[in-house]
PDB file of C-alpha atoms and ligand atoms in Angstrom:
ATOM      1  CA  UNK A   1      14.134   3.538 -12.608  1.00  0.00           C
ATOM      2  CA  UNK A   2      10.675   3.397 -11.061  1.00  0.00           C
ATOM      3  CA  UNK A   3       9.261   0.133  -9.748  1.00  0.00           C
ATOM      4  CA  UNK A   4       5.520   0.141  -8.990  1.00  0.00           C
ATOM      5  CA  UNK A   5       4.370  -2.504  -6.515  1.00  0.00           C
ATOM      6  CA  UNK A   6       0.609  -2.725  -6.092  1.00  0.00           C
ATOM      7  CA  UNK A   7      -1.616  -5.226  -4.355  1.00  0.00           C
ATOM      8  CA  UNK A   8      -4.238  -5.781  -1.670  1.00  0.00           C
ATOM      9  CA  UNK A   9      -3.687  -5.441   2.082  1.00  0.00           C
ATOM     10  CA  UNK A  10      -1.348  -8.000   3.671  1.00  0.00           C
ATOM     11  CA  UNK A  11      -0.171  -9.381   0.329  1.00  0.00           C
ATOM     12  CA  UNK A  12       3.465  -8.911   1.364  1.00  0.00           C
ATOM     13  CA  UNK A  13       3.974  -6.022  -1.082  1.00  0.00           C
ATOM     14  CA  UNK A  14       5.505  -3.702   1.533  1.00  0.00           C
ATOM     15  CA  UNK A  15       8.211  -6.136   2.623  1.00  0.00           C
ATOM     16  CA  UNK A  16       8.927  -7.010  -0.978  1.00  0.00           C
ATOM     17  CA  UNK A  17       9.073  -3.363  -2.087  1.00  0.00           C
ATOM     18  CA  UNK A  18      11.448  -2.445   0.739  1.00  0.00           C
ATOM     19  CA  UNK A  19      13.795  -5.291  -0.189  1.00  0.00           C
ATOM     20  CA  UNK A  20      13.699  -4.382  -3.870  1.00  0.00           C
ATOM     21  CA  UNK A  21      14.570  -0.768  -3.044  1.00  0.00           C
ATOM     22  CA  UNK A  22      17.605  -1.906  -1.027  1.00  0.00           C
ATOM     23  CA  UNK A  23      18.649  -4.391  -3.741  1.00  0.00           C
ATOM     24  CA  UNK A  24      18.491  -1.880  -6.613  1.00  0.00           C
ATOM     25  CA  UNK A  25      19.684   1.135  -4.573  1.00  0.00           C
ATOM     26  CA  UNK A  26      16.431   3.076  -5.049  1.00  0.00           C
ATOM     27  CA  UNK A  27      14.370   5.305  -2.744  1.00  0.00           C
ATOM     28  CA  UNK A  28      11.343   3.692  -1.146  1.00  0.00           C
ATOM     29  CA  UNK A  29       7.874   5.095  -0.526  1.00  0.00           C
ATOM     30  CA  UNK A  30       5.108   3.253   1.294  1.00  0.00           C
ATOM     31  CA  UNK A  31       2.203   5.226  -0.169  1.00  0.00           C
ATOM     32  CA  UNK A  32      -0.261   3.590   2.230  1.00  0.00           C
ATOM     33  CA  UNK A  33       1.455   5.539   5.025  1.00  0.00           C
ATOM     34  CA  UNK A  34       0.264   8.817   3.425  1.00  0.00           C
ATOM     35  CA  UNK A  35      -3.363   7.716   3.555  1.00  0.00           C
ATOM     36  CA  UNK A  36      -2.839   6.238   7.030  1.00  0.00           C
ATOM     37  CA  UNK A  37      -1.406   9.557   8.258  1.00  0.00           C
ATOM     38  CA  UNK A  38      -4.504  11.372   6.993  1.00  0.00           C
ATOM     39  CA  UNK A  39      -6.758   8.738   8.596  1.00  0.00           C
ATOM     40  CA  UNK A  40      -4.997   9.059  11.961  1.00  0.00           C
ATOM     41  CA  UNK A  41      -5.076  12.883  11.808  1.00  0.00           C
ATOM     42  CA  UNK A  42      -8.834  12.828  11.109  1.00  0.00           C
ATOM     43  CA  UNK A  43      -9.494  10.439  13.988  1.00  0.00           C
ATOM     44  CA  UNK A  44      -7.359  12.569  16.342  1.00  0.00           C
ATOM     45  CA  UNK A  45      -9.386  15.623  15.371  1.00  0.00           C
ATOM     46  CA  UNK A  46     -12.438  13.741  16.621  1.00  0.00           C
ATOM     47  CA  UNK A  47     -14.053  13.566  13.168  1.00  0.00           C
ATOM     48  CA  UNK A  48     -15.184  10.473  11.299  1.00  0.00           C
ATOM     49  CA  UNK A  49     -12.990   9.254   8.392  1.00  0.00           C
ATOM     50  CA  UNK A  50     -16.033   9.532   6.154  1.00  0.00           C
ATOM     51  CA  UNK A  51     -16.237  13.282   6.853  1.00  0.00           C
ATOM     52  CA  UNK A  52     -14.770  14.589   3.593  1.00  0.00           C
ATOM     53  CA  UNK A  53     -14.141  18.136   4.850  1.00  0.00           C
ATOM     54  CA  UNK A  54     -12.144  16.824   7.796  1.00  0.00           C
ATOM     55  CA  UNK A  55     -10.205  14.432   5.521  1.00  0.00           C
ATOM     56  CA  UNK A  56      -9.354  17.235   3.103  1.00  0.00           C
ATOM     57  CA  UNK A  57      -8.217  19.543   5.914  1.00  0.00           C
ATOM     58  CA  UNK A  58      -6.033  16.750   7.335  1.00  0.00           C
ATOM     59  CA  UNK A  59      -4.547  15.956   3.911  1.00  0.00           C
ATOM     60  CA  UNK A  60      -3.699  19.620   3.316  1.00  0.00           C
ATOM     61  CA  UNK A  61      -2.117  19.928   6.764  1.00  0.00           C
ATOM     62  CA  UNK A  62       0.127  16.834   6.569  1.00  0.00           C
ATOM     63  CA  UNK A  63       3.712  17.343   7.742  1.00  0.00           C
ATOM     64  CA  UNK A  64       6.661  15.046   7.107  1.00  0.00           C
ATOM     65  CA  UNK A  65       6.799  14.133  10.867  1.00  0.00           C
ATOM     66  CA  UNK A  66       3.268  12.708  10.572  1.00  0.00           C
ATOM     67  CA  UNK A  67       4.654   9.710   8.675  1.00  0.00           C
ATOM     68  CA  UNK A  68       6.826   8.725  11.594  1.00  0.00           C
ATOM     69  CA  UNK A  69       4.088   7.694  14.004  1.00  0.00           C
ATOM     70  CA  UNK A  70       3.641   4.204  15.514  1.00  0.00           C
ATOM     71  CA  UNK A  71      -0.123   4.633  15.331  1.00  0.00           C
ATOM     72  CA  UNK A  72       0.086   4.442  11.534  1.00  0.00           C
ATOM     73  CA  UNK A  73       0.611   0.683  11.646  1.00  0.00           C
ATOM     74  CA  UNK A  74      -2.455  -0.010  13.816  1.00  0.00           C
ATOM     75  CA  UNK A  75      -5.334  -1.821  12.109  1.00  0.00           C
ATOM     76  CA  UNK A  76      -7.739   1.048  12.809  1.00  0.00           C
ATOM     77  CA  UNK A  77      -5.441   3.356  10.840  1.00  0.00           C
ATOM     78  CA  UNK A  78      -5.620   1.021   7.830  1.00  0.00           C
ATOM     79  CA  UNK A  79      -9.405   1.035   7.945  1.00  0.00           C
ATOM     80  CA  UNK A  80      -9.569   4.843   8.317  1.00  0.00           C
ATOM     81  CA  UNK A  81      -7.038   5.182   5.469  1.00  0.00           C
ATOM     82  CA  UNK A  82      -9.131   3.003   3.198  1.00  0.00           C
ATOM     83  CA  UNK A  83     -12.203   5.176   3.884  1.00  0.00           C
ATOM     84  CA  UNK A  84     -10.545   8.547   3.301  1.00  0.00           C
ATOM     85  CA  UNK A  85      -8.674   7.143   0.256  1.00  0.00           C
ATOM     86  CA  UNK A  86     -11.963   6.922  -1.643  1.00  0.00           C
ATOM     87  CA  UNK A  87     -12.129  10.744  -1.741  1.00  0.00           C
ATOM     88  CA  UNK A  88     -10.879  12.053  -5.122  1.00  0.00           C
ATOM     89  CA  UNK A  89      -9.707  15.387  -3.663  1.00  0.00           C
ATOM     90  CA  UNK A  90      -7.649  13.668  -0.973  1.00  0.00           C
ATOM     91  CA  UNK A  91      -6.089  11.453  -3.660  1.00  0.00           C
ATOM     92  CA  UNK A  92      -5.253  14.497  -5.776  1.00  0.00           C
ATOM     93  CA  UNK A  93      -3.296  16.045  -2.880  1.00  0.00           C
ATOM     94  CA  UNK A  94      -1.382  12.788  -2.366  1.00  0.00           C
ATOM     95  CA  UNK A  95      -0.539  12.528  -6.057  1.00  0.00           C
ATOM     96  CA  UNK A  96       1.935  15.420  -6.153  1.00  0.00           C
ATOM     97  CA  UNK A  97       3.926  14.158  -3.204  1.00  0.00           C
ATOM     98  CA  UNK A  98       4.144  10.632  -4.611  1.00  0.00           C
ATOM     99  CA  UNK A  99       5.254  11.824  -8.054  1.00  0.00           C
ATOM    100  CA  UNK A 100       7.901  14.091  -6.535  1.00  0.00           C
ATOM    101  CA  UNK A 101       9.446  11.129  -4.694  1.00  0.00           C
ATOM    102  CA  UNK A 102       9.169   8.925  -7.779  1.00  0.00           C
ATOM    103  CA  UNK A 103      10.979  11.424  -9.982  1.00  0.00           C
ATOM    104  CA  UNK A 104      13.837  12.141  -7.517  1.00  0.00           C
ATOM    105  CA  UNK A 105      17.133  10.500  -8.503  1.00  0.00           C
ATOM    106  CA  UNK A 106      18.032   7.683  -8.538  1.00  0.00           C
ATOM    107  CA  UNK A 107      14.385   6.567  -8.796  1.00  0.00           C
ATOM    108  CA  UNK A 108      12.144   4.729  -6.415  1.00  0.00           C
ATOM    109  CA  UNK A 109      10.096   1.725  -5.496  1.00  0.00           C
ATOM    110  CA  UNK A 110       6.568   2.785  -4.515  1.00  0.00           C
ATOM    111  CA  UNK A 111       4.054   0.392  -3.058  1.00  0.00           C
ATOM    112  CA  UNK A 112       0.306   0.981  -2.947  1.00  0.00           C
ATOM    113  CA  UNK A 113      -2.895   0.317  -4.848  1.00  0.00           C
ATOM    114  CA  UNK A 114      -2.745   2.607  -7.890  1.00  0.00           C
ATOM    115  CA  UNK A 115       0.965   3.154  -8.532  1.00  0.00           C
ATOM    116  CA  UNK A 116       1.125   1.302 -11.849  1.00  0.00           C
ATOM    117  CA  UNK A 117      -2.261   2.565 -13.026  1.00  0.00           C
ATOM    118  CA  UNK A 118      -2.404   6.223 -11.884  1.00  0.00           C
ATOM    119  CA  UNK A 119       0.597   7.540  -9.935  1.00  0.00           C
ATOM    120  CA  UNK A 120       3.364   6.207 -12.214  1.00  0.00           C
ATOM    121  CA  UNK A 121       1.743   4.783 -15.352  1.00  0.00           C
ATOM    122  CA  UNK A 122       5.132   5.016 -17.121  1.00  0.00           C
ATOM    123  CA  UNK A 123       7.029   3.005 -14.480  1.00  0.00           C
ATOM    124  CA  UNK A 124       9.633   0.726 -16.092  1.00  0.00           C
ATOM    125  CA  UNK A 125       8.548  -2.157 -13.879  1.00  0.00           C
ATOM    126  CA  UNK A 126       5.086  -2.917 -12.495  1.00  0.00           C
ATOM    127  CA  UNK A 127       4.367  -5.740 -10.107  1.00  0.00           C
ATOM    128  CA  UNK A 128       0.963  -6.725  -8.782  1.00  0.00           C
ATOM    129  CA  UNK A 129       1.367  -8.815  -5.657  1.00  0.00           C
ATOM    130  CA  UNK A 130      -1.519 -11.014  -4.553  1.00  0.00           C
ATOM    131  CA  UNK A 131      -2.191 -13.996  -2.308  1.00  0.00           C
ATOM    132  CA  UNK A 132      -5.344 -15.895  -1.341  1.00  0.00           C
ATOM    133  CA  UNK A 133      -7.305 -13.989   1.257  1.00  0.00           C
ATOM    134  CA  UNK A 134      -7.062 -16.810   3.837  1.00  0.00           C
ATOM    135  CA  UNK A 135      -3.282 -16.807   3.529  1.00  0.00           C
ATOM    136  CA  UNK A 136      -3.144 -13.019   3.839  1.00  0.00           C
ATOM    137  CA  UNK A 137      -5.385 -13.169   6.891  1.00  0.00           C
ATOM    138  CA  UNK A 138      -3.160 -15.781   8.552  1.00  0.00           C
ATOM    139  CA  UNK A 139      -0.064 -13.649   7.877  1.00  0.00           C
ATOM    140  CA  UNK A 140      -1.698 -10.479   9.216  1.00  0.00           C
ATOM    141  CA  UNK A 141      -3.045 -12.395  12.225  1.00  0.00           C
ATOM    142  CA  UNK A 142       0.437 -13.716  13.061  1.00  0.00           C
ATOM    143  CA  UNK A 143       1.880 -10.182  12.757  1.00  0.00           C
ATOM    144  CA  UNK A 144      -0.771  -8.747  15.062  1.00  0.00           C
ATOM    145  CA  UNK A 145      -0.318 -11.536  17.612  1.00  0.00           C
ATOM    146  CA  UNK A 146       3.456 -10.987  17.577  1.00  0.00           C
ATOM    147  CA  UNK A 147       2.776  -7.297  18.267  1.00  0.00           C
ATOM    148  CA  UNK A 148       0.654  -8.219  21.294  1.00  0.00           C
ATOM    149  CA  UNK A 149      -2.750  -7.575  19.670  1.00  0.00           C
ATOM    150  CA  UNK A 150      -4.748 -10.775  19.674  1.00  0.00           C
ATOM    151  CA  UNK A 151      -7.773 -10.498  17.382  1.00  0.00           C
ATOM    152  CA  UNK A 152      -9.528 -13.648  16.175  1.00  0.00           C
ATOM    153  CA  UNK A 153      -8.615 -14.929  12.733  1.00  0.00           C
ATOM    154  CA  UNK A 154     -12.251 -14.333  11.717  1.00  0.00           C
ATOM    155  CA  UNK A 155     -12.017 -10.644  12.641  1.00  0.00           C
ATOM    156  CA  UNK A 156      -8.839 -10.238  10.599  1.00  0.00           C
ATOM    157  CA  UNK A 157     -10.411 -12.047   7.642  1.00  0.00           C
ATOM    158  CA  UNK A 158     -13.551  -9.874   7.762  1.00  0.00           C
ATOM    159  CA  UNK A 159     -11.395  -6.767   7.995  1.00  0.00           C
ATOM    160  CA  UNK A 160      -9.353  -7.685   4.940  1.00  0.00           C
ATOM    161  CA  UNK A 161     -12.433  -8.626   2.955  1.00  0.00           C
ATOM    162  CA  UNK A 162     -14.070  -5.278   3.720  1.00  0.00           C
ATOM    163  CA  UNK A 163     -10.893  -3.354   2.878  1.00  0.00           C
ATOM    164  CA  UNK A 164     -10.342  -5.256  -0.415  1.00  0.00           C
ATOM    165  CA  UNK A 165     -13.923  -4.555  -1.461  1.00  0.00           C
ATOM    166  CA  UNK A 166     -13.701  -0.868  -0.629  1.00  0.00           C
ATOM    167  CA  UNK A 167     -10.259  -0.382  -2.242  1.00  0.00           C
ATOM    168  CA  UNK A 168     -11.196  -2.281  -5.412  1.00  0.00           C
ATOM    169  CA  UNK A 169     -14.740  -0.921  -5.636  1.00  0.00           C
ATOM    170  CA  UNK A 170     -14.126   2.830  -5.381  1.00  0.00           C
ATOM    171  CA  UNK A 171     -14.683   5.019  -8.439  1.00  0.00           C
ATOM    172  CA  UNK A 172     -11.294   6.767  -8.399  1.00  0.00           C
ATOM    173  CA  UNK A 173      -7.997   4.884  -8.758  1.00  0.00           C
ATOM    174  CA  UNK A 174      -9.346   1.519  -7.598  1.00  0.00           C
ATOM    175  CA  UNK A 175      -7.084  -1.354  -6.654  1.00  0.00           C
ATOM    176  CA  UNK A 176      -6.421  -3.276  -9.865  1.00  0.00           C
ATOM    177  CA  UNK A 177      -3.450  -4.591 -11.791  1.00  0.00           C
ATOM    178  CA  UNK A 178      -2.133  -2.357 -14.600  1.00  0.00           C
ATOM    179  CA  UNK A 179      -2.559  -4.014 -17.994  1.00  0.00           C
ATOM    180  CA  UNK A 180       1.232  -4.407 -18.220  1.00  0.00           C
ATOM    181  CA  UNK A 181       1.830  -5.543 -14.623  1.00  0.00           C
ATOM    182  CA  UNK A 182       3.581  -8.790 -13.729  1.00  0.00           C
ATOM    183  CA  UNK A 183       1.287 -10.792 -11.447  1.00  0.00           C
ATOM    184  CA  UNK A 184       3.140 -12.242  -8.495  1.00  0.00           C
ATOM    185  CA  UNK A 185       1.003 -14.636  -6.465  1.00  0.00           C
ATOM    186  CA  UNK A 186       2.681 -15.209  -3.108  1.00  0.00           C
ATOM    187  CA  UNK A 187       0.104 -17.699  -1.783  1.00  0.00           C
ATOM    188  CA  UNK A 188       2.701 -20.471  -1.830  1.00  0.00           C
ATOM    189  CA  UNK A 189       5.828 -18.311  -1.615  1.00  0.00           C
ATOM    190  CA  UNK A 190       7.676 -17.079   1.447  1.00  0.00           C
ATOM    191  CA  UNK A 191       9.241 -13.618   1.291  1.00  0.00           C
ATOM    192  CA  UNK A 192      12.597 -14.946   0.072  1.00  0.00           C
ATOM    193  CA  UNK A 193      10.992 -16.872  -2.807  1.00  0.00           C
ATOM    194  CA  UNK A 194       8.795 -13.879  -3.696  1.00  0.00           C
ATOM    195  CA  UNK A 195      11.866 -11.608  -3.699  1.00  0.00           C
ATOM    196  CA  UNK A 196      13.807 -14.016  -5.954  1.00  0.00           C
ATOM    197  CA  UNK A 197      10.878 -14.252  -8.385  1.00  0.00           C
ATOM    198  CA  UNK A 198      10.573 -10.452  -8.531  1.00  0.00           C
ATOM    199  CA  UNK A 199      14.325  -9.946  -9.074  1.00  0.00           C
ATOM    200  CA  UNK A 200      14.344 -12.538 -11.850  1.00  0.00           C
ATOM    201  CA  UNK A 201      11.486 -10.736 -13.580  1.00  0.00           C
ATOM    202  CA  UNK A 202      12.979  -7.261 -13.108  1.00  0.00           C
ATOM    203  CA  UNK A 203      16.480  -8.273 -14.263  1.00  0.00           C
ATOM    204  CA  UNK A 204      14.956  -9.779 -17.384  1.00  0.00           C
ATOM    205  CA  UNK A 205      13.027  -6.610 -18.042  1.00  0.00           C
ATOM    206  CA  UNK A 206      15.728  -3.925 -17.547  1.00  0.00           C
TER     207      UNK A 206
HETATM  208  O1  LIG B   1      -1.062  -0.418   2.002  1.00  0.00           O
HETATM  209  P1  LIG B   1      -1.807  -0.037   3.294  1.00  0.00           P
HETATM  210  O2  LIG B   1      -2.552  -1.172   3.898  1.00  0.00           O
HETATM  211  O3  LIG B   1      -0.907   0.642   4.286  1.00  0.00           O
HETATM  212  O4  LIG B   1      -2.881   1.072   2.813  1.00  0.00           O
HETATM  213  C1  LIG B   1      -3.874   1.574   3.683  1.00  0.00           C
HETATM  214  C2  LIG B   1      -5.049   2.068   2.861  1.00  0.00           C
HETATM  215  O5  LIG B   1      -4.682   3.230   2.106  1.00  0.00           O
HETATM  216  C3  LIG B   1      -5.580   1.081   1.822  1.00  0.00           C
HETATM  217  O6  LIG B   1      -6.570   0.218   2.363  1.00  0.00           O
HETATM  218  C4  LIG B   1      -6.132   1.976   0.748  1.00  0.00           C
HETATM  219  C5  LIG B   1      -5.307   3.234   0.845  1.00  0.00           C
HETATM  220  N1  LIG B   1      -4.284   3.336  -0.208  1.00  0.00           N
HETATM  221  C6  LIG B   1      -4.708   3.804  -1.439  1.00  0.00           C
HETATM  222  O7  LIG B   1      -5.894   4.029  -1.643  1.00  0.00           O
HETATM  223  N2  LIG B   1      -3.798   4.012  -2.433  1.00  0.00           N
HETATM  224  C7  LIG B   1      -2.499   3.751  -2.239  1.00  0.00           C
HETATM  225  N3  LIG B   1      -1.623   3.978  -3.225  1.00  0.00           N
HETATM  226  C8  LIG B   1      -2.059   3.239  -0.994  1.00  0.00           C
HETATM  227  C9  LIG B   1      -2.995   3.027   0.007  1.00  0.00           C
END
C-alpha cells in the first residue's frame, strides 16, 4: 500500500505521515529531505540555490549519508530546498529515488508536495493536510523556539507565505491537492485528533 501525504510547510504532514507509517507497518520517506539535502549541498559549495547548474550537480552527487544531517532541518535549508525544487531537471532526478522507495515492499508513506499528483498518482490513499497559515506559523515558531532559535512570529509567517507561494506557483509539480485526495484541515486538530481522523478515513478506504 502507498499512502501519499501532501501539504504546505508546517501543516503537520510529516508528524502525521511518520505515525501512519508506524501504524500500518510501512516504510516512510520524507521527500522534503531530498530537496533539503540538495539545497544544503548547493549552499555548502558556495553557490546560490537559484544557480541551476550547481543544483543539478548537487542533485546528481547526492549520497544516502546526506539525508542524515542536522542542517537539513534548519529554516534556511527549507528555503533553499523550495528554490531548487522549482527546477524540472532536479525534480526528475528525485523522482526515480522516490518511486523506488514507494515500490519497495511492504509499501510506504511518502510526504511532500506532489506525491499524490506526480510521484505516486496511483497511490491507494491520498491525504492533503492543510491548516490556516497563522496556525502553521505559530506551530513552526514554537518548534523553532524550543530548538533555541528565536525568530519573531512575523518572520516565520513571512517565510511560510513566501514558501507556499513559490511551492504552489511553480510550473512543474506545484503544491496542490490531487483530485482524489482527502482534505484534512488540522487548524483545530492536535496531532492525535489528526491521526485519528486519518486512520478512520484510511481504514474506510482499504
Ligand atoms: O516538506 P519540507 O518543508 O521539508 O520541504 C522543503 C521544500 O522542498 C519545500 O518548500 C518544497 C520542496 N519539496 C518539493 O518541492 N516537493 C516535495 N515532494 C517535497 C518538498
